[in-house]
mmCIF file of C-alpha atoms in Angstrom:
data_model
loop_
_atom_site.group_PDB
_atom_site.id
_atom_site.type_symbol
_atom_site.label_atom_id
_atom_site.label_comp_id
_atom_site.label_asym_id
_atom_site.label_seq_id
_atom_site.Cartn_x
_atom_site.Cartn_y
_atom_site.Cartn_z
ATOM 1 C CA THR A 7 11.794 23.425 -12.753
ATOM 2 C CA GLY A 8 9.992 20.224 -11.766
ATOM 3 C CA VAL A 9 9.077 17.858 -8.960
ATOM 4 C CA THR A 10 11.841 15.819 -7.374
ATOM 5 C CA LEU A 11 12.792 14.130 -4.141
ATOM 6 C CA GLN A 12 14.679 16.374 -1.765
ATOM 7 C CA ALA A 13 18.230 15.123 -1.348
ATOM 8 C CA ARG A 14 18.063 15.180 2.440
ATOM 9 C CA GLU A 15 14.866 13.115 2.478
ATOM 10 C CA ALA A 16 16.269 10.592 0.020
ATOM 11 C CA GLU A 17 19.421 10.335 2.132
ATOM 12 C CA LYS A 18 17.359 9.480 5.229
ATOM 13 C CA PHE A 19 15.825 6.508 3.448
ATOM 14 C CA LYS A 20 19.141 5.368 2.008
ATOM 15 C CA SER A 21 20.774 5.394 5.445
ATOM 16 C CA MET A 22 18.025 3.343 7.126
ATOM 17 C CA ALA A 23 19.145 0.153 8.829
ATOM 18 C CA THR A 24 17.720 -3.196 7.819
ATOM 19 C CA PRO A 25 14.284 -3.602 9.418
ATOM 20 C CA VAL A 26 13.933 -6.266 12.103
ATOM 21 C CA LEU A 27 10.247 -5.833 12.957
ATOM 22 C CA ALA A 28 7.229 -5.734 10.652
ATOM 23 C CA GLY A 29 6.401 -2.228 11.892
ATOM 24 C CA GLU A 30 9.793 -0.922 10.752
ATOM 25 C CA LEU A 31 9.357 -2.467 7.310
ATOM 26 C CA GLY A 32 5.797 -1.150 7.054
ATOM 27 C CA GLU A 33 6.922 2.358 7.913
ATOM 28 C CA PHE A 34 9.668 2.179 5.267
ATOM 29 C CA LEU A 35 7.321 0.903 2.548
ATOM 30 C CA HIS A 36 4.451 3.259 3.305
ATOM 31 C CA CYS A 37 6.738 6.296 3.407
ATOM 32 C CA LEU A 38 8.231 5.323 0.052
ATOM 33 C CA SER A 39 4.820 4.794 -1.512
ATOM 34 C CA TRP A 40 4.189 8.505 -1.883
ATOM 35 C CA MET A 41 7.477 8.793 -3.836
ATOM 36 C CA ARG A 42 6.644 5.973 -6.235
ATOM 37 C CA THR A 43 5.832 8.327 -9.132
ATOM 38 C CA CYS A 44 9.532 9.280 -9.248
ATOM 39 C CA LEU A 45 10.828 5.704 -8.966
ATOM 40 C CA LEU A 46 10.867 3.485 -12.040
ATOM 41 C CA ARG A 47 9.684 -0.099 -11.508
ATOM 42 C CA PHE A 48 9.060 0.534 -7.801
ATOM 43 C CA GLN A 49 6.411 -2.176 -7.511
ATOM 44 C CA GLU A 50 8.593 -4.844 -9.126
ATOM 45 C CA VAL A 51 11.671 -4.014 -7.054
ATOM 46 C CA SER A 52 9.752 -3.776 -3.771
ATOM 47 C CA ALA A 53 7.522 -6.847 -4.338
ATOM 48 C CA PRO A 54 9.493 -9.228 -2.045
ATOM 49 C CA LEU A 55 9.261 -6.665 0.772
ATOM 50 C CA TRP A 56 5.498 -6.282 0.367
ATOM 51 C CA GLU A 57 5.126 -10.069 0.368
ATOM 52 C CA VAL A 58 6.991 -10.569 3.660
ATOM 53 C CA PHE A 59 5.162 -7.582 5.183
ATOM 54 C CA THR A 60 1.787 -9.039 4.200
ATOM 55 C CA LYS A 61 2.861 -12.440 5.521
ATOM 56 C CA ALA A 62 3.763 -10.860 8.884
ATOM 57 C CA LYS A 63 0.296 -9.324 9.180
ATOM 58 C CA ALA A 64 -1.419 -12.529 8.072
ATOM 59 C CA THR A 65 0.613 -14.540 10.578
ATOM 60 C CA LEU A 66 -0.566 -12.292 13.390
ATOM 61 C CA TYR A 67 -4.201 -12.732 12.464
ATOM 62 C CA GLY A 68 -3.729 -16.513 12.086
ATOM 63 C CA ILE A 69 -2.285 -16.690 15.609
ATOM 64 C CA LEU A 70 -5.106 -14.532 16.942
ATOM 65 C CA ASP A 71 -7.757 -16.644 15.233
ATOM 66 C CA GLU A 72 -6.228 -19.763 16.760
ATOM 67 C CA ALA A 73 -6.140 -18.165 20.214
ATOM 68 C CA LYS A 74 -9.723 -16.991 19.852
ATOM 69 C CA ASP A 75 -10.869 -20.474 18.892
ATOM 70 C CA LYS A 76 -9.042 -22.129 21.781
ATOM 71 C CA ALA A 77 -9.683 -19.660 24.560
ATOM 72 C CA GLY A 78 -12.761 -17.812 23.358
ATOM 73 C CA CYS A 79 -11.042 -14.452 23.917
ATOM 74 C CA ARG A 80 -13.196 -12.423 21.545
ATOM 75 C CA LYS A 81 -12.464 -9.096 23.201
ATOM 76 C CA ALA A 82 -8.692 -9.591 23.096
ATOM 77 C CA HIS A 83 -8.951 -10.773 19.489
ATOM 78 C CA ALA A 84 -10.918 -7.707 18.400
ATOM 79 C CA LYS A 85 -8.503 -5.372 20.183
ATOM 80 C CA ALA A 86 -5.442 -7.006 18.620
ATOM 81 C CA GLN A 87 -6.955 -6.842 15.139
ATOM 82 C CA ARG A 88 -6.893 -3.082 15.292
ATOM 83 C CA LYS A 89 -4.446 -1.323 13.031
ATOM 84 C CA ARG A 90 -0.702 -1.638 13.711
ATOM 85 C CA HIS A 91 -0.736 -4.587 16.138
ATOM 86 C CA TYR A 92 1.502 -6.457 13.703
ATOM 87 C CA GLU A 93 4.410 -4.093 14.414
ATOM 88 C CA SER A 94 6.172 -6.302 16.962
ATOM 89 C CA ILE A 95 6.377 -9.383 14.720
ATOM 90 C CA HIS A 96 9.983 -10.266 13.919
ATOM 91 C CA LEU A 97 10.554 -10.472 10.172
ATOM 92 C CA ALA A 98 12.896 -13.439 10.622
ATOM 93 C CA SER A 99 9.959 -15.431 11.996
ATOM 94 C CA VAL A 100 8.035 -14.991 8.730
ATOM 95 C CA GLY A 101 10.864 -15.831 6.361
ATOM 96 C CA TRP A 102 13.013 -12.686 5.966
ATOM 97 C CA GLY A 103 16.097 -13.852 4.110
ATOM 98 C CA SER A 104 18.754 -12.844 1.601
ATOM 99 C CA GLU A 105 16.139 -12.229 -1.132
ATOM 100 C CA HIS A 106 14.403 -9.666 1.082
ATOM 101 C CA GLN A 107 17.665 -8.044 2.134
ATOM 102 C CA ALA A 108 18.665 -7.676 -1.528
ATOM 103 C CA ALA A 109 15.266 -6.172 -2.363
ATOM 104 C CA PHE A 110 15.611 -3.738 0.553
ATOM 105 C CA GLU A 111 18.987 -2.580 -0.803
ATOM 106 C CA ARG A 112 17.627 -2.314 -4.380
ATOM 107 C CA VAL A 113 14.729 -0.157 -3.188
ATOM 108 C CA LYS A 114 17.183 2.155 -1.430
ATOM 109 C CA ASP A 115 19.271 2.281 -4.639
ATOM 110 C CA LEU A 116 16.199 3.477 -6.542
ATOM 111 C CA MET A 117 16.575 6.753 -4.660
ATOM 112 C CA ASP A 118 19.732 7.501 -6.648
ATOM 113 C CA GLN A 119 17.764 6.957 -9.847
ATOM 114 C CA ALA A 120 14.738 9.027 -8.827
ATOM 115 C CA MET A 121 13.488 11.113 -11.727
ATOM 116 C CA GLU A 122 12.706 14.787 -11.677
ATOM 117 C CA LEU A 123 9.174 15.062 -13.008
ATOM 118 C CA ALA A 124 8.505 17.943 -15.379
ATOM 119 C CA HIS A 125 5.456 20.185 -15.229
ATOM 120 C CA TRP A 126 2.964 19.604 -18.000
ATOM 121 C CA ASP A 127 1.349 22.507 -19.814
ATOM 122 C CA PRO A 128 -1.632 21.172 -21.788
ATOM 123 C CA ASN A 129 -1.918 24.489 -23.644
ATOM 124 C CA ASP A 130 1.615 24.405 -25.081
ATOM 125 C CA PRO A 131 1.439 22.969 -28.636
ATOM 126 C CA GLU A 132 5.242 22.605 -28.819
ATOM 127 C CA TYR A 133 5.143 19.481 -26.616
ATOM 128 C CA THR A 134 4.682 15.940 -27.905
ATOM 129 C CA MET A 135 3.514 13.341 -25.392
ATOM 130 C CA CYS A 136 5.101 9.869 -25.313
ATOM 131 C CA LEU A 137 3.893 6.841 -23.409
ATOM 132 C CA PHE A 138 6.163 3.841 -22.814
ATOM 133 C CA THR A 139 4.847 0.649 -21.245
ATOM 134 C CA ASP A 140 6.261 -2.762 -20.421
ATOM 135 C CA ALA A 141 5.203 -5.936 -18.661
ATOM 136 C CA SER A 142 6.780 -9.108 -17.350
ATOM 137 C CA GLN A 143 5.210 -12.274 -15.970
ATOM 138 C CA ARG A 144 4.330 -10.648 -12.612
ATOM 139 C CA HIS A 145 4.695 -6.858 -13.013
ATOM 140 C CA TYR A 146 3.984 -3.943 -15.317
ATOM 141 C CA ALA A 147 5.169 -0.349 -15.620
ATOM 142 C CA ALA A 148 4.461 2.798 -17.611
ATOM 143 C CA LEU A 149 6.319 6.052 -18.195
ATOM 144 C CA LEU A 150 4.745 9.207 -19.602
ATOM 145 C CA THR A 151 7.103 11.834 -21.041
ATOM 146 C CA GLN A 152 6.932 15.040 -23.013
ATOM 147 C CA VAL A 153 9.293 16.236 -25.727
ATOM 148 C CA LYS A 154 9.522 19.898 -26.603
ATOM 149 C CA ASN A 155 10.033 20.558 -30.309
ATOM 150 C CA TRP A 156 9.915 16.965 -31.526
ATOM 151 C CA ASP A 157 12.522 16.347 -34.257
ATOM 152 C CA PRO A 158 11.053 13.891 -36.785
ATOM 153 C CA THR A 159 14.529 13.176 -38.193
ATOM 154 C CA LYS A 160 15.658 11.573 -34.892
ATOM 155 C CA PRO A 161 14.574 8.230 -33.455
ATOM 156 C CA VAL A 162 12.448 8.315 -30.310
ATOM 157 C CA TYR A 163 15.364 7.402 -28.004
ATOM 158 C CA GLU A 164 17.384 10.440 -29.173
ATOM 159 C CA GLN A 165 14.639 12.959 -28.368
ATOM 160 C CA GLN A 166 14.897 15.146 -25.245
ATOM 161 C CA HIS A 167 12.334 13.453 -23.012
ATOM 162 C CA GLU A 168 11.084 15.108 -19.833
ATOM 163 C CA PRO A 169 9.394 12.561 -17.524
ATOM 164 C CA LEU A 170 5.907 13.487 -16.360
ATOM 165 C CA LYS A 171 4.803 10.391 -14.448
ATOM 166 C CA THR A 172 5.574 6.748 -13.932
ATOM 167 C CA PHE A 173 3.570 3.998 -12.320
ATOM 168 C CA SER A 174 4.007 0.296 -11.810
ATOM 169 C CA GLY A 175 2.013 -2.580 -10.429
ATOM 170 C CA GLU A 176 1.753 -6.311 -9.917
ATOM 171 C CA PHE A 177 -0.472 -8.781 -11.697
ATOM 172 C CA LYS A 178 -2.651 -10.580 -9.160
ATOM 173 C CA ASN A 179 -5.061 -13.502 -9.041
ATOM 174 C CA ALA A 180 -6.440 -14.302 -12.525
ATOM 175 C CA GLN A 181 -4.265 -11.601 -14.125
ATOM 176 C CA VAL A 182 -1.200 -13.805 -13.608
ATOM 177 C CA LYS A 183 -2.689 -16.313 -16.100
ATOM 178 C CA TRP A 184 -3.263 -13.731 -18.829
ATOM 179 C CA SER A 185 -1.547 -14.166 -22.181
ATOM 180 C CA THR A 186 1.530 -12.082 -23.030
ATOM 181 C CA ILE A 187 -0.444 -9.707 -25.253
ATOM 182 C CA GLU A 188 -2.990 -9.080 -22.470
ATOM 183 C CA LYS A 189 -0.218 -8.350 -19.972
ATOM 184 C CA GLU A 190 1.565 -6.035 -22.407
ATOM 185 C CA SER A 191 -1.718 -4.210 -23.145
ATOM 186 C CA TYR A 192 -2.763 -3.754 -19.522
ATOM 187 C CA PRO A 193 -0.375 -0.899 -18.558
ATOM 188 C CA LEU A 194 -1.262 0.897 -21.782
ATOM 189 C CA ILE A 195 -4.975 0.725 -20.972
ATOM 190 C CA GLU A 196 -4.341 1.723 -17.340
ATOM 191 C CA ALA A 197 -2.243 4.707 -18.425
ATOM 192 C CA LEU A 198 -4.835 5.892 -20.924
ATOM 193 C CA SER A 199 -7.588 5.466 -18.333
#
């Protein structure tokens, strides 16, 4: 009938213990990334986790750069810069706190709210497509739905929407300074693209 997360897979994520090492957090986030189309506002909810994960990796490379400068260990530096050498960094050493723990729990709660995505038939004229977008200071999201047999006498929120896709993201660099209208327009343009 549609695409959804398997209950047993969702349960595995929901039962995961709080990560202690950067590698554990990275595994959690990267595994969830492929499910993001079923999870509303995934990017906004998971943002604190991505920040601490990125900080853990950056800390490793900062330490390695310092060691390289002091000892001239170019070979060791190059080897350590290879993928996944950040895994043994303790999250507590890069600022893991109550904000990150709360975000971790909220991300796991998203599993209970995962949407079943409908199949789209572009040749069926009975479907009406709807696109909903929103933005905040730091994040944006979009939801594409279809409604079979649109009833013009009902408001949009009373129609029988079937979700097709959702995506979310974070404003970065110069985007953070955009005006409200630019931020509100961005997910609409991204969705249409």
